[in-house]
Coordinates of C-alpha atoms in Angstrom, one line a residue:
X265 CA 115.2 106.1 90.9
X266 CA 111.7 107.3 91.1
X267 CA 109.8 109.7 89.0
X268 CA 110.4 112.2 91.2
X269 CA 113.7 112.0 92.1
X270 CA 114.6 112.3 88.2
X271 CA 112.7 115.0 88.1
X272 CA 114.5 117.3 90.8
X273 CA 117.9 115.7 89.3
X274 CA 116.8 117.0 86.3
X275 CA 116.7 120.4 87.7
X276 CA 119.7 120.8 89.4
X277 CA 122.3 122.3 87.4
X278 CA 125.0 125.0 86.7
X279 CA 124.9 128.5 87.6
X280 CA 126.3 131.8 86.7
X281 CA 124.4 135.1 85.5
X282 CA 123.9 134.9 81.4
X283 CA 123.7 138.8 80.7
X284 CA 125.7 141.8 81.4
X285 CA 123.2 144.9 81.1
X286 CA 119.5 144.9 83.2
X287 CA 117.2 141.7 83.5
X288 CA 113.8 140.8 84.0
X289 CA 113.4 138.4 87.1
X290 CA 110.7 136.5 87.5
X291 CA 109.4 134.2 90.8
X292 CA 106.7 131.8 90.6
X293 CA 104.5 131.6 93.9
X294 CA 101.3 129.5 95.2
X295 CA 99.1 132.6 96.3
X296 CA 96.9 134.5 93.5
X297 CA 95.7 136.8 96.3
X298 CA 95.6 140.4 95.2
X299 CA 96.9 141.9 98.3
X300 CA 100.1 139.2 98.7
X301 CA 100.7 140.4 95.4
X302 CA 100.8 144.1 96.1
X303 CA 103.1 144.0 98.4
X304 CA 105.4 141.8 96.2
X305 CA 105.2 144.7 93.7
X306 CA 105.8 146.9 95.8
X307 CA 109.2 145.9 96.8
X308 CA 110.0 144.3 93.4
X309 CA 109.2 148.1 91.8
X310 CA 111.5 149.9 95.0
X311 CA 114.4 147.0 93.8
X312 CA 113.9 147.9 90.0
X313 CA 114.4 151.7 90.8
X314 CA 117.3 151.5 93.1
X315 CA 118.8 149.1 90.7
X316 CA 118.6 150.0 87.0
X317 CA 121.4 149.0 85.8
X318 CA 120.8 145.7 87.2
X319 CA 117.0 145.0 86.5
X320 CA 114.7 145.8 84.2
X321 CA 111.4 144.5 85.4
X322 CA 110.7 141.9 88.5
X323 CA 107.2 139.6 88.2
X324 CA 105.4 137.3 90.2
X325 CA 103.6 134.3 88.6
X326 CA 100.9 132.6 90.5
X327 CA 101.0 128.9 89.8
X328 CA 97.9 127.9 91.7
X329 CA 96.7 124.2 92.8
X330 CA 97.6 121.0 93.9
X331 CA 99.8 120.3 91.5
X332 CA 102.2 123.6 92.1
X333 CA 105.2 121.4 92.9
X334 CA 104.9 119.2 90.0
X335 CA 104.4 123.0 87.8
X336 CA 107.3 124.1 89.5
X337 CA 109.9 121.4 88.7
X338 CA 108.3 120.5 85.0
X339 CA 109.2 124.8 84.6
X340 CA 112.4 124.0 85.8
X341 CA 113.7 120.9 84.3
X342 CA 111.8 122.0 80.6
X343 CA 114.4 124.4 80.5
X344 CA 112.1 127.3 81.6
X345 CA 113.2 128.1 85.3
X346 CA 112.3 130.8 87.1
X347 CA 115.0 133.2 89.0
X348 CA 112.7 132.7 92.6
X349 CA 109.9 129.9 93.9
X350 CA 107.7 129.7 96.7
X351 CA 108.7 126.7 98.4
X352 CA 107.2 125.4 101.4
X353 CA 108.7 123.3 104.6
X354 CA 107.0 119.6 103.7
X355 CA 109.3 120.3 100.3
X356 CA 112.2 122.0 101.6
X357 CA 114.9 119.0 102.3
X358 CA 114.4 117.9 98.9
X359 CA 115.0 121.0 97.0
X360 CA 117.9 122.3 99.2
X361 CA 119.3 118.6 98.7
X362 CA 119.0 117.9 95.6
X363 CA 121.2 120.9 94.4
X364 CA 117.9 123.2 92.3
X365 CA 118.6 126.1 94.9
X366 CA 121.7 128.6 94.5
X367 CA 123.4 129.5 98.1
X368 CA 121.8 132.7 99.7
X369 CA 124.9 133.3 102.4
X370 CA 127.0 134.9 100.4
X371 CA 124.1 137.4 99.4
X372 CA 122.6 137.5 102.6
X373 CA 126.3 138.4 104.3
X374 CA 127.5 140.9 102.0
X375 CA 124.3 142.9 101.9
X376 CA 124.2 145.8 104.0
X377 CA 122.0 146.0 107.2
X378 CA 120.6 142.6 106.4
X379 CA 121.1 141.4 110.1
X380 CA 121.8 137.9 109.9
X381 CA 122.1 137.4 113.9
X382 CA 118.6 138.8 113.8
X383 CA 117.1 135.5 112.1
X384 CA 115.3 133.1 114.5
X385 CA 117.4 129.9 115.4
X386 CA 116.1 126.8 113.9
X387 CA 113.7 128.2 111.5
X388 CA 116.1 127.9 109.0
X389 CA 117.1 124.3 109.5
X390 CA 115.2 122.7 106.6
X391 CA 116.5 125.5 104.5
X392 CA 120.1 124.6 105.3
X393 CA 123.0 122.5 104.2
X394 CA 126.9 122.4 105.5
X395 CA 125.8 125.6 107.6
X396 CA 125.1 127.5 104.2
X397 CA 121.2 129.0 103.9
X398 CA 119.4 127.7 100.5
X399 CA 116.1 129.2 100.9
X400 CA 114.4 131.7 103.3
X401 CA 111.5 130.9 105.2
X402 CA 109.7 134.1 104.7
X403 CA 106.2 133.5 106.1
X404 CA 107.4 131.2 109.8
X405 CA 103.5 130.9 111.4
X406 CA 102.7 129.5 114.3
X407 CA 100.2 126.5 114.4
X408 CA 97.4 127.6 117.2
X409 CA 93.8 126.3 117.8
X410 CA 90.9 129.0 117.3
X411 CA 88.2 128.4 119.5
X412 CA 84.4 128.8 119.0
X413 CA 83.9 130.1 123.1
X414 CA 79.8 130.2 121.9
X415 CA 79.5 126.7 120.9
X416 CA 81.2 125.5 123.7
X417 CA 79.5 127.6 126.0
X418 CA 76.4 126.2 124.4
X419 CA 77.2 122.7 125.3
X420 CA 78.0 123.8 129.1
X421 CA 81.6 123.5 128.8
X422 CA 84.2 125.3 130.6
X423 CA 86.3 128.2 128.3
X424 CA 89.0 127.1 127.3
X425 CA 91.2 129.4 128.7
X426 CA 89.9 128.5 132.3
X427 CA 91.9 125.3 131.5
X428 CA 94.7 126.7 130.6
X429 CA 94.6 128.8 134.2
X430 CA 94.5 125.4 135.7
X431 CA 96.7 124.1 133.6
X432 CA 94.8 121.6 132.1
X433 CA 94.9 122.4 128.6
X434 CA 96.0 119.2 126.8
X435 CA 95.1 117.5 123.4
X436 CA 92.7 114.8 126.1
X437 CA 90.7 117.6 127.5
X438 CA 90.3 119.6 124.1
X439 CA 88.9 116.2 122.8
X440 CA 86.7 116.1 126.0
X441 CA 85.3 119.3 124.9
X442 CA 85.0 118.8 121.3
X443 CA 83.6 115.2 122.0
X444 CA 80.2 116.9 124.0
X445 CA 80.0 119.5 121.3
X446 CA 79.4 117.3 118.8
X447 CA 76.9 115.3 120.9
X448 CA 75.2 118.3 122.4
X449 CA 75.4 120.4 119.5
X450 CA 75.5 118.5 116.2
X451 CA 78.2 120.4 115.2
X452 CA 81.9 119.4 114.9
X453 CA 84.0 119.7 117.8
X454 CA 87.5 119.6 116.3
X455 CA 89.7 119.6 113.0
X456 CA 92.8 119.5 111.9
X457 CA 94.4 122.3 109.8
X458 CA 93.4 119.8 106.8
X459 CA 91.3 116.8 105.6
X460 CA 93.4 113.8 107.8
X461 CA 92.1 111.9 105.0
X462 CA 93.3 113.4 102.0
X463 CA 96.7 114.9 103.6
X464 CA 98.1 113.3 106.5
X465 CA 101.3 115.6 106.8
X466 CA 99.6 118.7 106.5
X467 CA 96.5 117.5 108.9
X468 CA 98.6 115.8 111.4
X469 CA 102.5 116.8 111.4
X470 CA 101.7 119.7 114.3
X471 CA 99.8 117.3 116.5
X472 CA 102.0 114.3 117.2
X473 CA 105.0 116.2 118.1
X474 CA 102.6 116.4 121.4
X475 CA 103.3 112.5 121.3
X476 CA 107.2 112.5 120.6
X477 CA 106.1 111.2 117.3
X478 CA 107.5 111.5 114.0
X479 CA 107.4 109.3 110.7
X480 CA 110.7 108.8 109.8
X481 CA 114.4 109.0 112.1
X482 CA 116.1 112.0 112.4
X483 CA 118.4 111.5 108.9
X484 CA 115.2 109.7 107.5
X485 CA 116.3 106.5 106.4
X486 CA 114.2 105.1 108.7
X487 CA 110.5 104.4 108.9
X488 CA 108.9 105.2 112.4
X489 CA 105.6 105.5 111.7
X490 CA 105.0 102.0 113.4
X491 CA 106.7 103.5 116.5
X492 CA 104.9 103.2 119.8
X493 CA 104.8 107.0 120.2
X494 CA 103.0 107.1 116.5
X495 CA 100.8 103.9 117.2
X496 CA 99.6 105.5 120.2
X497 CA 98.6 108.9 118.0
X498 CA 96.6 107.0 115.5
X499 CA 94.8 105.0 118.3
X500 CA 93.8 108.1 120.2
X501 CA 93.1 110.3 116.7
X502 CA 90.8 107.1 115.7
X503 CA 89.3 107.3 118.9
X504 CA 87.9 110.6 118.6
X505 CA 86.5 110.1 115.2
X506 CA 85.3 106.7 115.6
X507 CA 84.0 106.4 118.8
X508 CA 83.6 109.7 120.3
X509 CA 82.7 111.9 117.4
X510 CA 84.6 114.9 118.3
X511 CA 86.5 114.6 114.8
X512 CA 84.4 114.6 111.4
X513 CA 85.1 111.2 110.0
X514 CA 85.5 110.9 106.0
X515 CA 83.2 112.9 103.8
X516 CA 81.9 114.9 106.7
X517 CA 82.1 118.9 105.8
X518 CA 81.7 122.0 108.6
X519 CA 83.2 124.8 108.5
X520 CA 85.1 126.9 111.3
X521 CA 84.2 130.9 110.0
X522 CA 81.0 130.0 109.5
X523 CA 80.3 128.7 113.2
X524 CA 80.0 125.2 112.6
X525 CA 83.3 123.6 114.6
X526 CA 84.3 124.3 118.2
X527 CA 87.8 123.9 117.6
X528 CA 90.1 124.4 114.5
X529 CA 93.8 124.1 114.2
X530 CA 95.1 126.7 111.7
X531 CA 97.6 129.8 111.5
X532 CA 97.0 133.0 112.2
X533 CA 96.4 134.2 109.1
X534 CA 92.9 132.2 109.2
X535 CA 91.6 135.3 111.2
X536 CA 91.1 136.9 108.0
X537 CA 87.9 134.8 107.6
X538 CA 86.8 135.6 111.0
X539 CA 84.1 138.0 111.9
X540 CA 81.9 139.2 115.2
X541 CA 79.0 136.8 114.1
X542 CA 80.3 134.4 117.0
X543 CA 82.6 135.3 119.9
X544 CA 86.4 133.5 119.0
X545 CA 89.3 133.3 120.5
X546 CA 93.0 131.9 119.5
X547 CA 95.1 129.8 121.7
X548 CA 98.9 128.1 121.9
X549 CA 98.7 124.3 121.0
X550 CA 97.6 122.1 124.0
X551 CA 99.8 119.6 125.5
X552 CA 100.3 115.9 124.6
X553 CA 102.0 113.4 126.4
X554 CA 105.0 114.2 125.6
X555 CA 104.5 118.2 126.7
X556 CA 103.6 121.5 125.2
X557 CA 105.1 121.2 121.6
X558 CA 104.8 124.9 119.2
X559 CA 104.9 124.0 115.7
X560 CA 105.6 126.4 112.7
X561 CA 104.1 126.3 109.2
X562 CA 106.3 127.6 106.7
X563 CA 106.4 129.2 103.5
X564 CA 109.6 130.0 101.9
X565 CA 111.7 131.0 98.9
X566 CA 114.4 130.4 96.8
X567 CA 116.8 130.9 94.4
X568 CA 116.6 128.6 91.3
X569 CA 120.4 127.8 90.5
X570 CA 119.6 126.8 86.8
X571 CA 117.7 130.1 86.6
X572 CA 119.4 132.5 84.1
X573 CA 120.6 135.2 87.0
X574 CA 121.0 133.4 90.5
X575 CA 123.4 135.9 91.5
X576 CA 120.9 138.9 90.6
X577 CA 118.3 137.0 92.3
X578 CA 119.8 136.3 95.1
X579 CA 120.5 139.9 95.6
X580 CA 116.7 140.9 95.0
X581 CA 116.0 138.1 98.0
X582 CA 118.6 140.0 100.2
X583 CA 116.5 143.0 99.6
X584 CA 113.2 141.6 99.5
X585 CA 113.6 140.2 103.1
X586 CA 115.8 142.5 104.8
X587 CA 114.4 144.0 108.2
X588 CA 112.7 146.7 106.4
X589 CA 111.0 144.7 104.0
X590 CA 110.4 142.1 106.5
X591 CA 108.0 144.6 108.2
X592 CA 105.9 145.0 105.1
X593 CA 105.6 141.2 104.6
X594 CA 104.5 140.7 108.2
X595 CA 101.4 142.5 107.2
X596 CA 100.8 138.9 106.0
X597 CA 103.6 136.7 106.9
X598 CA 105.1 136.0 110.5
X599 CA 108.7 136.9 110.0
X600 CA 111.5 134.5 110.9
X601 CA 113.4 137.7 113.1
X602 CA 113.1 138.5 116.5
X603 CA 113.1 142.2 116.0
X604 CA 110.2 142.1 113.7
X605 CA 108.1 140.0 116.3
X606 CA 106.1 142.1 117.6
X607 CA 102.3 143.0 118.5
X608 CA 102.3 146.1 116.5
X609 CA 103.8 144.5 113.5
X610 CA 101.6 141.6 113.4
X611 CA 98.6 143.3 114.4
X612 CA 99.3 144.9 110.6
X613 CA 99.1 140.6 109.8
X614 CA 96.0 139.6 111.8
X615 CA 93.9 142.7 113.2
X616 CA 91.1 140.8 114.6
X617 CA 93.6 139.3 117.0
X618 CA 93.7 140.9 120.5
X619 CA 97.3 141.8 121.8
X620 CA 97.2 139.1 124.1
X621 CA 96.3 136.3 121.3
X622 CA 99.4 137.3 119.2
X623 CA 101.9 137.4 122.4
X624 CA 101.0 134.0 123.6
X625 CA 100.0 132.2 120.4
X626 CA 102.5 133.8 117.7
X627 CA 105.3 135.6 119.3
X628 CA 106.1 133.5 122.3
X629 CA 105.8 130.4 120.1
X630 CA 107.7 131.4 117.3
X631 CA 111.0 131.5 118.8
X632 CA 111.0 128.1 120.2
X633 CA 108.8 126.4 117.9
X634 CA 110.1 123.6 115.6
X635 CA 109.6 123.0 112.1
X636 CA 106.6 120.8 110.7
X637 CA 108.6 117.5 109.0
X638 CA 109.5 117.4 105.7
X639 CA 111.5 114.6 103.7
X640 CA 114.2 114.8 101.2
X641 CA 112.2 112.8 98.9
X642 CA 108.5 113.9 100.0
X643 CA 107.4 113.6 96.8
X644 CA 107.6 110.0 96.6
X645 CA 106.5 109.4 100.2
X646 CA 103.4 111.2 100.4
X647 CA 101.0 109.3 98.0
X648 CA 102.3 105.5 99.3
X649 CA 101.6 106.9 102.8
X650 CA 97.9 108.6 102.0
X651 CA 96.7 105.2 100.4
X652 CA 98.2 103.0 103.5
X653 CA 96.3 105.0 105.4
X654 CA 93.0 104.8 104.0
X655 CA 92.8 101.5 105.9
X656 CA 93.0 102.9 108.9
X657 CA 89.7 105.3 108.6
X658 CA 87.2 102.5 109.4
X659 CA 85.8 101.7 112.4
X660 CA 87.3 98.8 112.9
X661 CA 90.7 100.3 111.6
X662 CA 94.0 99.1 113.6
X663 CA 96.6 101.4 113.6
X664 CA 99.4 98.8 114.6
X665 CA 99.0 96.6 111.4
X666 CA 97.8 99.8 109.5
X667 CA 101.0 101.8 110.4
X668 CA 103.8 98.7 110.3
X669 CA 102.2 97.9 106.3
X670 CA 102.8 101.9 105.8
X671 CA 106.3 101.4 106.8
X672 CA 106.9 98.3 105.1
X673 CA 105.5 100.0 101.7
X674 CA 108.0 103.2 102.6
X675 CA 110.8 101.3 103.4
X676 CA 112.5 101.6 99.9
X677 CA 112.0 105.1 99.2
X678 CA 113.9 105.8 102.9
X679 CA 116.2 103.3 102.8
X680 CA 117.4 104.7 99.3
X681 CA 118.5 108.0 101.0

């Protein structure tokens, strides 16, 4: 069994509250931004004061950095847990699945006015097991492409949005676009919502959906990253940083918010970075060959079982996500329920977005969006895959051979499952 495997073993365990009078909770999260923050305190304090009897004091601990799932699970397993994580979607399968979360359904069903039928279908997949929910996928964003409209007006391109009127807008003619950008301009045309490089799954997992693509079968034992729909991605991805320029290749650096890329995959929340100094706009993900595919980001949270109160903590979650408090975290977080999705909810989340941005590129993708993939054992996939890779981001890279030795050096970990 790999490293860490043993280590989420480690941290499954028993549950059952320890103490009989009020608690302190505690939830460890990735963000140390001040204003995510207040509004976690705001709700904790509302949840203390309501409940006294029950809680004494409710914290949020930022564990920041790459390493925040290795932090996590060495909290956990030391004998340290917390009552609540941040969790997000690439992670998911393998803490639902590896027993380290407590069941939220019974909380979430016995809470009063918490409106289960209001939760979006299928954003709670990769937070569920034997129809039971493990975690709750608090922040459910929408994966969009913001659009520098002055760059490629400069480089006598059409607006994007005059291709979506003629329904043209696909991942080819975005690339066509980018692609003359970055000849006529010297300025990137297009990026992924990360380095490609440095994290493929984060970069790439809401693109080649577009191609039917995906890196392992459905129950994923099975490696299909050598699959024809994924062989195909690579080529055309290479393509585009290799040959026509439109991506940055390896060690390359520009910067969407500060004018310097035509086109950027991101969330909505990447707004907050976006001023008047260059006319923008914010657009639904273009179409691949195998159709228009939304994706959803997601950041979610959980009950640690081995925590010392996962039945006290699983009550604050109720309340700290119910429909009220679900409007209050929309300032930053796309809600997973329909009744919360709407303009003048998230316009609270993303002001600089125009009405029309957030109904076409957030609400009307949310409710049919799908779920970035994740793996049950993503922590021992993702290194293996990044270094296979690295052969690939040459010019004279082949994806074929590149993507059938990724499989063959993944096999073990799936095939395990």
């Amino acid at each position: 069994m790999a490293a860490g495997s043993l280590v989420l073993a480690a941290c499954s365990g028993s549950e059952g509250d320890s103490s009989a009078g009020p608690v302190d909770l505690r939830m460890v999260m990735w963000s140390a931004n001040d204003a995510h923050h207040e509004v976690f305190n705001q709700i904790g304090a509302a949840y203390v004061e309501e409940n006294p009897d029950v809680v004494s004091s409710i914290s949020f601990e930022p564990l920041t950095g790459s390493s925040y799932v290795n932090a996590l699970t060495t909290q956990i397993a030391g004998g340290d847990a917390p009552d609540l994580a941040w969790i997000s979607e690439a992670n998911a399968a393998q803490f639902v699945q590896s027993g380290v979360l407590h069941n939220l359904s019974p909380a979430f069903e016995s809470s009063e006015g918490y409106a289960v039928d209001d939760l979006l279908d299928g954003a709670f997949d990769v937070w569920s097991q034997d129809e039971n929910i493990y975690g709750y996928p608090f922040s459910n964003s929408p994966f969009g492409i913001f659009v520098n409209r002055d760059l490629v007006s400069a480089a006598g391109e059409p607006d994007p949005r005059e291709l979506m009127a003629d329904e043209e807008w696909t991942w080819d003619s975005l690339m066509a676009v980018a692609a003359q950008v970055a000849q006529e301009e010297g300025q990137a045309g297009f990026e992924p919502s990360a380095s490609p490089y440095a994290g493929w799954n984060d970069a790439l997992g809401a693109m080649w959906l577009s191609w039917g693509a995906s890196p392992w079968s459905a129950d994923g034992t099975e490696c299909t990253m050598n699959s024809p729909e994924m062989v195909e991605f690579f080529d055309w991805f290479h393509h585009h940083v290799f040959e026509t320029g439109a991506v940055p290749g390896p060690g390359e650096e520009f910067d969407f918010a500060s004018g310097q890329v035509a086109f950027k995959l991101a969330q909505l929340s990447s707004s907050g970075a976006l001023d008047d100094s260059f006319e923008w706009d914010f657009l639904p993900l273009p179409a691949g060959p195998a159709g228009s595919v939304p994706v959803v980001g997601q950041g979610g949270v959980g009950v640690v079982a081995r925590g010392e109160n996962p039945e006290i903590a699983a009550d604050f979650l109720a309340y700290f996500t119910n429909p009220q408090n679900s409007e209050l975290l929309a300032q930053f977080f796309p809600p997973p329920r329909s009744s919360v999705l709407t303009v003048e909810t998230l316009s609270a989340a993303a002001p600089s977005l125009t009405e029309q941005q957030i109904e076409e590129t957030v609400i009307a993708q949310s409710v049919d969006a799908v779920t970035k993939v994740g793996h049950v054992r993503m922590s021992e996939l993702a290194d293996p895959v990044r270094v296979g890779l690295d052969s690939l981001w040459t010019a004279d890279g082949d994806a074929q051979s590149v993507l059938d030795q990724v499989c063959e050096d993944i096999a073990p970990v799936l095939e395990s499952e």
